Amino acid sequence: MRLQHWFAWSLMIAALPISATAQQPDLVSMGGHFQLDGKPIQIISGEMHYARIPREDWRARMRMARAMGLNTISTYVFWNLHEPTPGHFDFSGQQDIAEYIRIAQQEGLHVILRPGPYVCAEWELGGYPGWLLKDSTMLLRSTQPAFTAAASRWLDRLGKELVPLLANHGGPIIAVQLENEYGSFDRDKAYLAWQRDALIHAGFTGVRTYTADGDAELAAGTLPEIPAVVNFGTGEADSAFARLARFEPGQALMSGEYWAGWFDQWGGRHAHTDGARQARELEWMLAHGYSVNLYMFHGGTTPGFMNGANIDGGKYHPQTSSYDYDAPLDESGRPTPKFYTFRDIIAKYSHATPPALPATDSTGAIPSFALAPVAPLWSTLGKPVRTVHPRAMETFDQSYGYILYRTTLPTSGAQLLAVHDVRDYAQVYVDGVLQATLDRRLNRDTATITTAKAGAQLDILVENGGRVNFAKPLRGERKGITKAVTVGGAELLNWQVFTLPMAATPAPKRAPVHGAEPAFYRGEFTIDKPVDTFLDLSGWGKGTIWVNGHQLGRFWDIGPQLSEFLPAVWLHKGTNTVVVFDLMMPEQPGIAGMAKPVWK
C-alpha cells in the first residue's frame, strides 16, 4: 500500500458469486463499466493478506467478506516469505497462497492478485528479500540485471503456483496488478516494460493486467496499453476519480485502494479514522457505478519481524506488528461498527441480500501467569565472525532479528561513542553493563560511555526494526552497523560479530540472569478451551514473543501497541508454552490474556 497522502482500499465486487466451474471469464471495460464473462459487474473488493491471517482462519475471514457483501478479495504476494534464501522456495503451510486462493473460489469470491515483486504493504522492504542487499551494488526496483534476474526467477516460480488459478483456466483470479504504485517511486518506462514482460513470461496472461497509482502519479506509473486504477484516501474520491476519468476517458473506473483506515507506527498514536465520512464516500462511489477495493477489509497481524517502516521528514518510523488498520474486521477477525455500516451500503447498491453473518466466538481472557528468566543473551552466543570493520547484517547472510558487535576499548575514561548509521535500535554495553541506547527513530547515534580501564569489552547489540517499505530509501536499507564506530573520533577495529536471527523459538540452556540485561524468559499456562485473546505485554520492555512455536510479533513499551493477538487456533487444551526475549528487564515477569487489545 502507498504510504504518502492517503490512498485507497482494494477491489470489491457487487455481483453474483462466481461459479467454481466457470470457464474463460474475461474482465473488460465496456461503456465505462466492467463486464465479466459478458455480464455487467461492479467490483466491490476487500484487501486481506494470507500472511497476516492464521491459515486455519482463512476460510472464516472469507465468509465474513461475503457476509459484508464483497464478491472479491485482493491480496499481495510477499516474495521475502516465499524465498527466504536465494533459490529456496516455500509455498507450504502458512505460505500456501494457492490454497488461500482456492478457498476464496470455494467461498464464492473473485480474487485480484498483486504479485509485486514490490508490494509496499507496511511490510519489510516492501516484500523484497533482505538477502538481495548482500550485493553492495544491488539497485532494487530497477532494470539492473542483478535485480531483474532474481525478480524474474521469483515471478516464474510464483507462476507455477498461481497461473492454474487464473480465471481463464477456471480459477478465481480475474485481474493481476503490474508492480505497485510505481508512479510514486520513479517514471522509468523501461522498468515497467520489463515488469510487464516478466509477468507474461511467468504465465500471467489471459486476464486483465492493470497498474495502480495515486491520481497525481498515474502518468508516471503505467504503460500506454495497460489500464490503470487510482488509489486514494478519505476525502479524495471525487477528485481522484475525476482525474482518472480524464486520464482514461471512456474506461471503467475503479479505486485500487480506498484507504478506509490506517496503520500504526511505534511511538505514535493508535489510528482512529472517520468511519462516517468513509461510509458516505463508499456510497458515493457505488452510486456512481465505480468499482472499489477497500484497503483494508481485514488487516490482521504482521508476523514475526516482517513489519516495515517509513522515512518521513528524514526520520525513520517503524510500524507495529498489529495491522488492525481500523478496518471493518478488527485484528481478531470480529466485525466492527464500520462493518455493519458498509454492509448496509453495499446491499443497497448490489441489490442483493448478503449472506448471514457467520457465528463468531467472543474473544476471551486468560488468567495471569508468571514467566521466569531462563538465560541471558550472552550465554547463547555462537561462534563469532571476525572482521576488521563492522559490516551490515546482510553481509553475514542474515536478514532479520538482532546482531551483536564486540570489540575492546583502547583507552579509559569518559569518551564519545559514535555509531555511524546504526540500523535501527542499539544497546551499548561496557563490560556487560548497559551504558547507552541508540535509536534511529530519534536520530540518536552518539553517547558518552565511561570505562575505568583500557581493554574493556564493548558490546553493541543492534536490532533490525523493519526495513523501509516505501520510496527510494528502501534501496539502501541495510541493517546493523552499516559504516564505522568511533570513540573520541578514532575508529574502532577488529570486531567479533554474532548473528542472532531468532528464526525459530529459542531454547537456551539455563544460566543466571543478572538484572537489566537482554534475556529469555519462559512460562506456561493451562486452559480448558482455546480462545482468541490478546496477551498484555504492558509490563515488558522491547522484544518479541513466541507461543507454542509461533512468533506473534514485536512489543515495545513506547506503544501504541501494548498487546499481541494470540489466535485460538495456535493454542491447545492443556498446557501452552510461552517464550519471551526482552532487551530490558520486565517490570513484572507475568502476562495475562485480555478480551480486547491493549493500547497506550
Coordinates of C-alpha atoms in Angstrom, one line a residue:
M1 CA 0.0 0.0 0.0
R2 CA 1.1 3.5 -0.7
L3 CA 2.4 5.5 2.3
Q4 CA 2.1 9.2 1.4
H5 CA -1.1 11.2 1.2
W6 CA -4.0 8.8 1.9
F7 CA -4.6 6.3 -0.9
A8 CA -7.1 3.6 -1.2
W9 CA -8.5 0.1 -0.4
S10 CA -8.9 -3.0 -2.6
L11 CA -11.3 -4.1 -5.3
M12 CA -14.7 -5.4 -4.4
I13 CA -17.4 -6.9 -6.5
A14 CA -21.1 -6.3 -6.1
A15 CA -22.4 -9.1 -8.3
L16 CA -23.5 -12.6 -8.1
P17 CA -21.0 -15.1 -6.6
I18 CA -18.8 -16.7 -9.2
S19 CA -19.1 -20.3 -10.2
A20 CA -16.2 -22.6 -9.4
T21 CA -16.7 -24.2 -12.8
A22 CA -17.0 -21.0 -14.9
Q23 CA -14.7 -21.1 -17.9
Q24 CA -12.9 -18.4 -19.8
P25 CA -14.3 -15.3 -18.0
D26 CA -12.8 -12.1 -19.3
L27 CA -12.9 -8.8 -17.2
V28 CA -13.2 -6.0 -19.7
S29 CA -14.2 -2.3 -19.8
M30 CA -17.4 -1.7 -21.8
G31 CA -19.2 1.6 -21.9
G32 CA -17.5 2.9 -18.8
H33 CA -18.2 -0.1 -16.7
F34 CA -16.8 -3.6 -16.2
Q35 CA -18.1 -6.8 -17.8
L36 CA -17.1 -10.2 -16.6
D37 CA -17.8 -13.1 -19.0
G38 CA -20.1 -10.8 -20.9
K39 CA -22.2 -9.7 -17.8
P40 CA -22.0 -6.3 -16.1
I41 CA -20.1 -6.3 -12.8
Q42 CA -19.3 -3.7 -10.3
I43 CA -16.2 -4.7 -8.4
I44 CA -16.6 -4.3 -4.6
S45 CA -13.5 -5.9 -3.1
G46 CA -11.7 -6.0 0.2
E47 CA -8.0 -6.4 0.8
M48 CA -6.9 -9.3 3.0
H49 CA -3.4 -10.8 3.2
Y50 CA -2.9 -14.5 3.7
A51 CA 0.3 -13.9 5.6
R52 CA -1.4 -11.8 8.2
I53 CA -4.1 -14.3 9.0
P54 CA -3.5 -17.8 10.5
R55 CA -4.1 -20.4 7.8
E56 CA -6.7 -22.1 9.9
D57 CA -8.8 -18.9 9.9
W58 CA -8.6 -18.1 6.1
R59 CA -12.0 -19.6 5.4
A60 CA -13.7 -17.8 8.3
R61 CA -12.3 -14.5 7.1
M62 CA -13.6 -15.2 3.5
R63 CA -17.0 -15.9 4.8
M64 CA -17.0 -12.6 6.7
A65 CA -16.1 -10.9 3.4
R66 CA -19.0 -12.5 1.7
A67 CA -21.3 -11.5 4.6
M68 CA -20.3 -7.8 4.2
G69 CA -21.4 -8.1 0.6
L70 CA -18.0 -8.4 -1.0
N71 CA -17.6 -10.5 -4.1
T72 CA -13.8 -10.1 -4.5
I73 CA -10.8 -10.1 -2.3
S74 CA -7.4 -8.6 -3.1
T75 CA -4.1 -9.8 -1.9
Y76 CA -0.4 -9.0 -2.2
V77 CA 2.2 -11.8 -2.5
F78 CA 5.2 -11.4 -0.3
W79 CA 8.4 -12.5 -2.0
N80 CA 10.5 -12.5 1.1
L81 CA 8.3 -15.0 2.8
H82 CA 8.5 -17.5 -0.1
E83 CA 12.2 -17.2 -1.0
P84 CA 13.9 -16.8 2.4
T85 CA 17.3 -17.7 0.9
P86 CA 18.3 -17.4 -2.7
G87 CA 16.7 -20.2 -4.8
H88 CA 15.0 -21.9 -1.9
F89 CA 11.2 -21.5 -2.2
D90 CA 8.5 -22.2 0.4
F91 CA 4.8 -22.5 -0.5
S92 CA 3.8 -24.8 2.3
G93 CA 1.6 -24.3 5.4
Q94 CA 1.1 -20.6 6.1
Q95 CA 2.8 -19.8 2.8
D96 CA 0.4 -21.8 0.7
I97 CA -1.1 -18.9 -1.2
A98 CA -2.6 -21.2 -3.8
E99 CA -4.7 -22.8 -1.2
Y100 CA -5.8 -19.4 0.1
I101 CA -7.0 -18.5 -3.4
R102 CA -8.7 -21.9 -3.8
I103 CA -10.6 -21.2 -0.6
A104 CA -11.7 -17.9 -1.9
Q105 CA -13.1 -19.5 -5.0
Q106 CA -14.9 -22.1 -2.9
E107 CA -16.5 -19.3 -0.9
G108 CA -17.8 -17.5 -4.0
L109 CA -15.1 -14.8 -4.2
H110 CA -13.2 -13.5 -7.1
V111 CA -9.5 -12.7 -6.5
I112 CA -7.3 -9.7 -7.5
L113 CA -3.7 -10.8 -7.4
R114 CA -1.0 -8.3 -6.6
P115 CA 2.3 -10.2 -7.1
G116 CA 4.7 -7.3 -6.9
P117 CA 7.5 -8.2 -6.7
Y118 CA 7.4 -4.8 -4.9
V119 CA 4.2 -4.5 -2.7
C120 CA 4.8 -1.8 -0.1
A121 CA 2.0 -3.0 2.3
E122 CA 3.8 -1.8 5.5
W123 CA 5.8 -5.0 5.0
E124 CA 9.6 -5.5 5.5
L125 CA 11.4 -3.9 2.5
G126 CA 8.1 -3.8 0.6
G127 CA 8.3 -7.6 0.1
Y128 CA 11.8 -7.8 -1.2
P129 CA 14.0 -10.4 0.4
G130 CA 16.7 -8.9 2.6
W131 CA 19.4 -11.1 1.0
L132 CA 19.2 -9.0 -2.1
L133 CA 21.1 -6.3 -0.3
K134 CA 24.1 -8.6 0.4
D135 CA 25.2 -7.4 -3.1
S136 CA 26.6 -3.9 -2.4
T137 CA 25.8 -2.8 -6.0
M138 CA 22.2 -4.0 -5.9
L139 CA 19.7 -1.5 -7.2
L140 CA 16.2 -2.6 -6.2
R141 CA 13.2 -1.8 -8.4
S142 CA 15.3 -1.2 -11.5
T143 CA 16.4 -2.8 -14.8
Q144 CA 19.8 -3.7 -13.3
P145 CA 20.5 -7.3 -14.5
A146 CA 21.3 -8.5 -11.0
F147 CA 17.9 -7.3 -9.8
T148 CA 15.8 -8.4 -12.7
A149 CA 17.4 -11.9 -12.8
A150 CA 16.4 -12.5 -9.1
A151 CA 12.9 -11.0 -9.6
S152 CA 12.3 -12.9 -12.8
R153 CA 13.2 -16.2 -11.2
W154 CA 10.8 -15.4 -8.4
L155 CA 7.9 -14.5 -10.7
D156 CA 8.5 -17.6 -12.8
R157 CA 8.3 -19.7 -9.7
L158 CA 5.2 -18.0 -8.4
G159 CA 3.6 -18.6 -11.8
K160 CA 3.9 -22.3 -11.3
E161 CA 1.8 -22.0 -8.2
L162 CA -0.8 -19.5 -9.4
V163 CA -1.2 -19.5 -13.2
P164 CA -3.5 -22.5 -13.0
L165 CA -5.8 -20.4 -10.8
L166 CA -6.3 -17.6 -13.3
A167 CA -9.9 -17.1 -14.4
N168 CA -9.1 -18.2 -18.0
H169 CA -8.0 -21.5 -16.5
G170 CA -11.1 -21.9 -14.4
G171 CA -9.8 -20.2 -11.3
P172 CA -10.9 -17.1 -9.4
I173 CA -8.1 -14.7 -10.3
I174 CA -9.8 -12.1 -12.6
A175 CA -7.0 -9.4 -12.5
V176 CA -3.3 -9.1 -11.9
Q177 CA -1.6 -5.9 -10.8
L178 CA 1.6 -4.9 -12.6
E179 CA 4.1 -3.7 -10.0
N180 CA 2.6 -1.4 -7.3
E181 CA 2.3 2.4 -7.2
Y182 CA 5.4 2.8 -9.3
G183 CA 4.5 6.4 -10.2
S184 CA 5.3 7.3 -6.5
F185 CA 8.8 5.9 -7.0
D186 CA 10.0 6.8 -10.5
R187 CA 8.9 7.1 -14.1
D188 CA 11.2 4.6 -15.9
K189 CA 9.1 3.1 -18.6
A190 CA 11.8 0.6 -19.4
Y191 CA 11.4 -0.8 -15.9
L192 CA 7.6 -1.1 -16.3
A193 CA 8.1 -2.8 -19.7
W194 CA 10.4 -5.3 -18.1
Q195 CA 7.8 -5.9 -15.3
R196 CA 5.1 -6.5 -18.0
D197 CA 7.3 -8.9 -19.9
A198 CA 8.3 -10.8 -16.7
L199 CA 4.6 -11.4 -15.9
I200 CA 4.0 -12.6 -19.4
H201 CA 7.0 -14.9 -19.2
A202 CA 5.7 -16.3 -15.9
G203 CA 2.4 -17.1 -17.5
F204 CA 0.2 -14.4 -16.0
T205 CA -1.7 -13.8 -19.3
G206 CA -5.3 -14.0 -20.4
V207 CA -6.7 -11.9 -17.6
R208 CA -6.8 -8.2 -17.0
T209 CA -3.5 -6.7 -16.1
Y210 CA -3.5 -3.2 -14.6
T211 CA -1.5 -0.6 -12.7
A212 CA -2.4 1.3 -9.5
D213 CA -1.2 4.8 -8.6
G214 CA -2.3 7.9 -6.8
D215 CA -4.1 10.3 -9.1
A216 CA -1.1 12.7 -9.5
E217 CA 1.2 9.8 -10.4
L218 CA -1.0 8.0 -12.9
A219 CA 1.1 9.1 -16.0
A220 CA 4.4 8.1 -14.4
G221 CA 3.2 4.7 -13.2
T222 CA 1.7 3.0 -16.2
L223 CA 2.2 2.0 -19.8
P224 CA 0.0 3.1 -22.7
E225 CA -1.5 -0.3 -23.3
I226 CA -2.1 -1.1 -19.6
P227 CA -5.3 0.2 -17.9
A228 CA -5.0 2.0 -14.6
V229 CA -6.9 2.2 -11.3
V230 CA -6.5 5.0 -8.8
N231 CA -5.5 4.9 -5.1
F232 CA -6.6 7.4 -2.5
G233 CA -7.8 8.0 1.0
T234 CA -10.8 9.5 2.8
G235 CA -12.0 12.7 1.3
E236 CA -10.3 12.3 -2.1
A237 CA -12.8 10.2 -4.1
D238 CA -14.3 13.0 -6.1
S239 CA -11.0 14.5 -7.3
A240 CA -9.2 11.2 -7.7
F241 CA -12.0 9.7 -10.0
A242 CA -12.2 12.9 -11.9
R243 CA -8.5 12.7 -12.7
L244 CA -8.7 9.0 -13.6
A245 CA -11.6 9.8 -15.9
R246 CA -9.5 12.4 -17.7
F247 CA -6.5 10.0 -17.8
E248 CA -8.6 7.1 -19.3
P249 CA -11.7 8.6 -20.9
G250 CA -14.5 6.1 -21.5
Q251 CA -12.9 3.3 -19.4
A252 CA -14.3 1.6 -16.3
L253 CA -13.2 3.5 -13.2
M254 CA -12.0 1.8 -10.1
S255 CA -10.2 2.6 -6.9
G256 CA -7.4 0.0 -6.5
E257 CA -7.1 1.0 -2.8
Y258 CA -9.5 3.1 -0.9
W259 CA -7.9 3.7 2.5
A260 CA -10.8 3.4 4.9
G261 CA -8.4 3.1 7.8
W262 CA -4.7 3.5 8.6
F263 CA -1.7 1.8 10.2
D264 CA 0.2 2.4 13.4
Q265 CA 3.8 3.3 14.0
W266 CA 5.9 2.7 17.1
G267 CA 5.8 5.8 19.3
G268 CA 2.7 7.2 17.6
R269 CA -1.0 7.1 18.4
H270 CA -3.3 4.2 17.6
A271 CA -5.2 5.0 14.3
H272 CA -8.8 6.1 14.6
T273 CA -10.3 7.2 11.3
D274 CA -13.6 8.8 10.3
G275 CA -15.9 5.9 9.6
A276 CA -19.0 8.0 9.0
R277 CA -17.2 10.0 6.3
Q278 CA -15.8 6.8 4.7
A279 CA -19.3 5.4 4.6
R280 CA -20.6 8.4 2.8
E281 CA -17.7 8.2 0.3
L282 CA -18.2 4.5 -0.3
E283 CA -21.9 5.2 -1.0
W284 CA -20.9 8.0 -3.4
M285 CA -18.6 5.6 -5.3
L286 CA -21.0 2.8 -5.6
A287 CA -23.9 5.1 -6.6
H288 CA -21.7 6.4 -9.5
G289 CA -21.1 2.8 -10.6
Y290 CA -17.4 2.9 -9.7
S291 CA -15.6 -0.2 -8.6
V292 CA -13.6 -0.2 -5.4
N293 CA -11.1 -2.1 -3.3
L294 CA -11.3 -1.4 0.4
Y295 CA -7.8 -1.3 2.0
M296 CA -8.1 -3.0 4.4
F297 CA -11.2 -5.1 4.8
H298 CA -9.2 -7.1 7.4
G299 CA -5.7 -6.2 8.4
G300 CA -4.7 -8.9 10.9
T301 CA -1.2 -9.1 12.3
T302 CA 2.2 -8.7 10.6
P303 CA 4.0 -11.8 11.7
G304 CA 7.5 -12.1 13.3
F305 CA 9.9 -9.4 12.2
M306 CA 8.1 -8.6 8.9
N307 CA 6.8 -5.1 9.8
G308 CA 8.1 -2.3 7.5
A309 CA 8.9 1.3 8.1
N310 CA 8.7 4.8 6.6
I311 CA 11.1 7.6 6.2
D312 CA 9.2 10.8 6.8
G313 CA 10.9 14.2 7.0
G314 CA 14.2 12.4 7.2
K315 CA 13.1 10.4 10.2
Y316 CA 12.7 6.6 10.5
H317 CA 9.3 5.3 11.6
P318 CA 9.0 1.6 12.1
Q319 CA 5.5 0.1 12.1
T320 CA 3.8 -2.1 14.7
S321 CA 3.1 -5.8 14.5
S322 CA -0.6 -5.1 14.8
Y323 CA -2.1 -4.3 11.4
D324 CA -5.6 -3.7 12.9
Y325 CA -5.9 -0.8 10.4
D326 CA -9.2 0.4 11.9
A327 CA -10.7 -2.0 9.4
P328 CA -14.3 -3.4 9.1
L329 CA -12.9 -6.6 10.7
D330 CA -10.6 -6.0 13.6
E331 CA -7.3 -7.7 14.2
S332 CA -9.0 -10.7 15.7
G333 CA -11.5 -11.0 12.8
R334 CA -14.5 -9.6 14.6
P335 CA -16.9 -7.2 12.9
T336 CA -16.6 -3.5 13.9
P337 CA -19.4 -0.9 13.6
K338 CA -17.8 0.0 10.3
F339 CA -18.5 -3.5 9.0
Y340 CA -22.3 -3.2 9.6
T341 CA -22.4 0.3 8.1
F342 CA -20.5 -0.8 4.9
R343 CA -22.7 -3.9 4.7
D344 CA -25.9 -1.9 4.5
I345 CA -24.4 0.4 1.9
I346 CA -23.2 -2.5 -0.3
A347 CA -26.5 -4.3 0.0
K348 CA -28.3 -1.1 -1.2
Y349 CA -26.3 -0.8 -4.4
S350 CA -25.7 -4.5 -5.2
H351 CA -29.5 -5.1 -4.8
A352 CA -28.7 -8.3 -3.1
T353 CA -29.1 -9.5 0.5
P354 CA -25.7 -10.6 1.8
P355 CA -25.2 -14.0 3.4
A356 CA -26.0 -14.2 7.0
L357 CA -23.2 -13.2 9.4
P358 CA -21.3 -16.3 10.4
A359 CA -21.3 -17.1 14.1
T360 CA -18.1 -15.9 15.8
D361 CA -17.0 -16.9 19.3
S362 CA -16.1 -14.0 21.6
T363 CA -12.5 -13.2 22.4
G364 CA -11.6 -14.3 25.9
A365 CA -9.3 -13.7 28.8
I366 CA -6.6 -15.9 30.2
P367 CA -5.6 -15.5 33.9
S368 CA -2.1 -14.0 34.5
F369 CA 0.7 -16.5 34.5
A370 CA 4.4 -16.0 35.6
L371 CA 7.5 -16.2 33.4
A372 CA 10.9 -17.0 34.8
P373 CA 14.2 -15.9 33.4
V374 CA 15.9 -18.7 31.6
A375 CA 19.2 -17.3 30.3
P376 CA 20.8 -14.0 29.3
L377 CA 21.5 -13.4 25.7
W378 CA 25.3 -13.5 26.4
S379 CA 25.2 -17.2 27.3
T380 CA 23.6 -18.2 24.0
L381 CA 26.1 -16.6 21.6
G382 CA 27.5 -19.0 19.0
K383 CA 30.8 -18.7 17.2
P384 CA 31.6 -15.2 16.1
V385 CA 32.8 -14.0 12.7
R386 CA 35.9 -11.8 12.9
T387 CA 36.1 -8.7 10.8
V388 CA 38.4 -5.6 10.9
H389 CA 35.5 -3.2 10.3
P390 CA 31.9 -3.7 11.3
R391 CA 29.6 -4.6 8.4
A392 CA 26.0 -4.7 7.6
M393 CA 23.8 -7.6 8.7
E394 CA 23.2 -8.8 5.1
T395 CA 27.0 -9.4 4.6
F396 CA 26.7 -12.2 7.2
D397 CA 23.8 -13.9 5.3
Q398 CA 21.4 -12.6 7.9
S399 CA 18.2 -10.7 7.1
Y400 CA 16.2 -10.3 10.3
G401 CA 16.5 -10.2 14.1
Y402 CA 19.5 -9.0 16.1
I403 CA 23.2 -8.8 15.6
L404 CA 25.9 -8.2 18.2
Y405 CA 29.2 -6.4 17.5
R406 CA 32.0 -6.9 20.1
T407 CA 35.5 -5.3 20.4
T408 CA 37.7 -3.7 23.1
L409 CA 38.2 -0.1 24.1
P410 CA 41.8 1.0 23.7
T411 CA 41.5 3.9 26.3
S412 CA 39.8 4.6 29.6
G413 CA 37.7 7.4 31.0
A414 CA 34.6 9.2 29.6
Q415 CA 34.6 9.0 25.8
L416 CA 32.2 10.0 23.0
L417 CA 31.0 6.8 21.2
A418 CA 29.6 7.4 17.7
V419 CA 27.9 4.5 15.7
H420 CA 27.8 5.8 12.1
D421 CA 24.5 4.8 10.7
V422 CA 23.1 2.4 13.2
R423 CA 20.1 0.4 11.8
D424 CA 17.9 0.6 13.8
Y425 CA 18.0 0.3 17.6
A426 CA 21.1 -0.5 19.6
Q427 CA 22.0 -1.0 23.2
V428 CA 25.6 -0.3 24.2
Y429 CA 27.3 -2.3 27.0
V430 CA 30.8 -1.9 28.6
D431 CA 32.0 -5.0 30.4
G432 CA 28.4 -6.2 30.4
V433 CA 26.8 -3.0 31.9
L434 CA 24.3 -1.1 29.8
Q435 CA 25.6 2.4 29.3
A436 CA 23.6 3.8 26.3
T437 CA 20.7 3.3 24.0
L438 CA 20.8 4.4 20.3
D439 CA 17.7 4.9 18.2
R440 CA 17.4 5.7 14.5
R441 CA 13.9 7.0 15.1
L442 CA 15.4 9.8 17.2
N443 CA 18.5 10.3 15.1
R444 CA 20.4 9.3 18.2
D445 CA 23.7 7.6 17.2
T446 CA 26.1 9.0 19.7
A447 CA 26.5 8.6 23.5
T448 CA 29.1 9.2 26.2
I449 CA 30.5 6.0 27.7
T450 CA 32.8 5.5 30.6
T451 CA 35.3 2.8 31.5
A452 CA 37.8 2.6 34.3
K453 CA 40.4 0.8 32.3
A454 CA 41.7 0.3 28.8
G455 CA 40.8 -3.0 27.2
A456 CA 37.2 -3.1 28.5
Q457 CA 34.8 -5.1 26.4
L458 CA 32.4 -3.1 24.2
D459 CA 29.2 -4.8 23.0
I460 CA 26.8 -3.1 20.6
L461 CA 23.6 -5.1 20.3
V462 CA 21.6 -4.0 17.2
E463 CA 18.0 -4.8 16.2
N464 CA 16.7 -4.6 12.7
G465 CA 13.5 -2.7 13.5
G466 CA 12.0 -3.3 10.0
R467 CA 13.2 -2.1 6.6
V468 CA 11.7 0.9 4.9
N469 CA 8.9 -0.2 2.5
F470 CA 8.2 3.0 0.6
A471 CA 10.1 5.3 -1.8
K472 CA 13.7 5.3 -2.8
P473 CA 15.2 5.0 0.7
L474 CA 14.4 1.3 0.6
R475 CA 17.3 0.8 -1.8
G476 CA 19.8 1.5 1.0
E477 CA 18.0 -0.4 3.8
R478 CA 20.9 -2.5 5.0
K479 CA 20.8 -3.3 8.7
G480 CA 23.1 -3.5 11.7
I481 CA 26.1 -1.2 11.8
T482 CA 26.5 -0.1 8.2
K483 CA 29.5 2.2 8.4
A484 CA 32.0 2.7 11.3
V485 CA 32.2 3.0 15.1
T486 CA 34.4 5.7 16.6
V487 CA 35.4 6.6 20.2
G488 CA 36.8 10.0 20.7
G489 CA 37.0 10.4 16.9
A490 CA 39.2 7.3 16.4
E491 CA 37.7 4.3 14.5
L492 CA 37.4 1.0 16.5
L493 CA 38.7 -2.0 14.6
N494 CA 38.9 -5.8 15.0
W495 CA 35.4 -6.9 15.8
Q496 CA 33.7 -10.2 16.7
V497 CA 30.2 -10.4 15.2
F498 CA 27.5 -12.7 16.4
T499 CA 24.4 -13.2 14.2
L500 CA 21.1 -13.6 16.1
P501 CA 18.3 -14.1 13.6
M502 CA 15.9 -15.8 16.1
A503 CA 14.2 -17.5 13.2
A504 CA 12.9 -20.3 15.5
T505 CA 11.7 -20.4 19.1
P506 CA 14.8 -20.1 21.2
A507 CA 15.5 -22.9 23.7
P508 CA 18.6 -21.8 25.6
K509 CA 20.3 -23.7 28.3
R510 CA 19.6 -22.3 31.7
A511 CA 22.0 -19.7 33.0
P512 CA 21.8 -17.0 35.7
V513 CA 20.2 -13.7 34.6
H514 CA 21.6 -10.6 36.4
G515 CA 19.3 -7.6 36.4
A516 CA 18.5 -5.5 33.3
E517 CA 20.3 -7.5 30.6
P518 CA 18.8 -8.9 27.4
A519 CA 17.4 -12.3 28.3
F520 CA 15.0 -15.1 27.5
Y521 CA 12.0 -15.8 29.7
R522 CA 9.8 -18.9 29.7
G523 CA 6.3 -19.6 31.2
E524 CA 3.3 -21.8 30.8
F525 CA -0.4 -21.5 31.1
T526 CA -3.2 -24.1 31.1
I527 CA -6.6 -23.7 29.5
D528 CA -9.7 -25.9 29.1
K529 CA -10.7 -24.4 25.8
P530 CA -8.6 -22.4 23.2
V531 CA -9.9 -18.9 22.7
D532 CA -8.7 -15.9 20.7
T533 CA -7.1 -13.5 23.2
F534 CA -4.7 -10.5 23.4
L535 CA -1.6 -11.0 25.6
D536 CA -1.0 -8.0 27.7
L537 CA 2.7 -7.0 27.5
S538 CA 2.4 -3.6 29.0
G539 CA 4.8 -4.6 31.8
W540 CA 7.6 -5.6 29.4
G541 CA 10.2 -3.6 27.6
K542 CA 11.2 -4.2 24.0
G543 CA 11.4 -7.6 22.3
T544 CA 9.5 -10.4 20.7
I545 CA 7.3 -13.4 21.9
W546 CA 6.6 -17.0 20.8
V547 CA 3.6 -19.1 21.9
N548 CA 3.7 -22.8 21.1
G549 CA 6.4 -22.2 18.4
H550 CA 4.5 -19.3 16.7
Q551 CA 6.3 -15.9 16.8
L552 CA 3.5 -13.4 17.4
G553 CA 5.4 -10.2 16.7
R554 CA 7.2 -7.4 18.4
F555 CA 6.4 -5.5 21.6
W556 CA 7.7 -2.1 22.8
D557 CA 6.7 -0.2 25.8
I558 CA 6.5 3.1 23.9
G559 CA 3.3 1.9 22.3
P560 CA 0.8 2.4 20.9
Q561 CA 0.5 -1.4 20.7
L562 CA 0.9 -3.0 24.2
S563 CA -0.6 -6.4 23.5
E564 CA -0.1 -9.2 21.0
F565 CA -3.0 -11.0 19.3
L566 CA -2.9 -14.7 20.0
P567 CA -5.3 -16.8 17.9
A568 CA -7.2 -19.7 19.4
V569 CA -6.0 -21.9 16.5
W570 CA -2.4 -21.7 17.8
L571 CA -3.4 -22.9 21.3
H572 CA -4.4 -26.3 22.6
K573 CA -6.3 -27.6 25.5
G574 CA -4.0 -28.1 28.4
T575 CA -0.5 -26.7 28.7
N576 CA 0.8 -23.9 26.4
T577 CA 4.3 -22.6 26.3
V578 CA 5.4 -19.0 26.1
V579 CA 9.0 -17.7 25.4
V580 CA 9.8 -14.0 25.5
F581 CA 13.0 -12.2 24.5
D582 CA 13.3 -8.8 26.2
L583 CA 16.1 -6.3 25.7
M584 CA 15.2 -4.9 29.1
M585 CA 14.2 -6.4 32.5
P586 CA 10.3 -6.5 32.7
E587 CA 8.6 -4.6 35.5
Q588 CA 6.6 -7.7 36.3
P589 CA 7.6 -11.0 34.6
G590 CA 4.0 -12.1 34.0
I591 CA 1.4 -12.0 31.2
A592 CA -2.4 -12.2 31.1
G593 CA -4.7 -12.7 28.1
M594 CA -7.2 -10.0 27.6
A595 CA -10.5 -10.0 25.7
K596 CA -9.6 -6.7 24.0
P597 CA -6.3 -5.3 22.7
V598 CA -4.3 -3.0 25.0
W599 CA -3.3 0.4 23.6
K600 CA -1.2 3.1 25.1

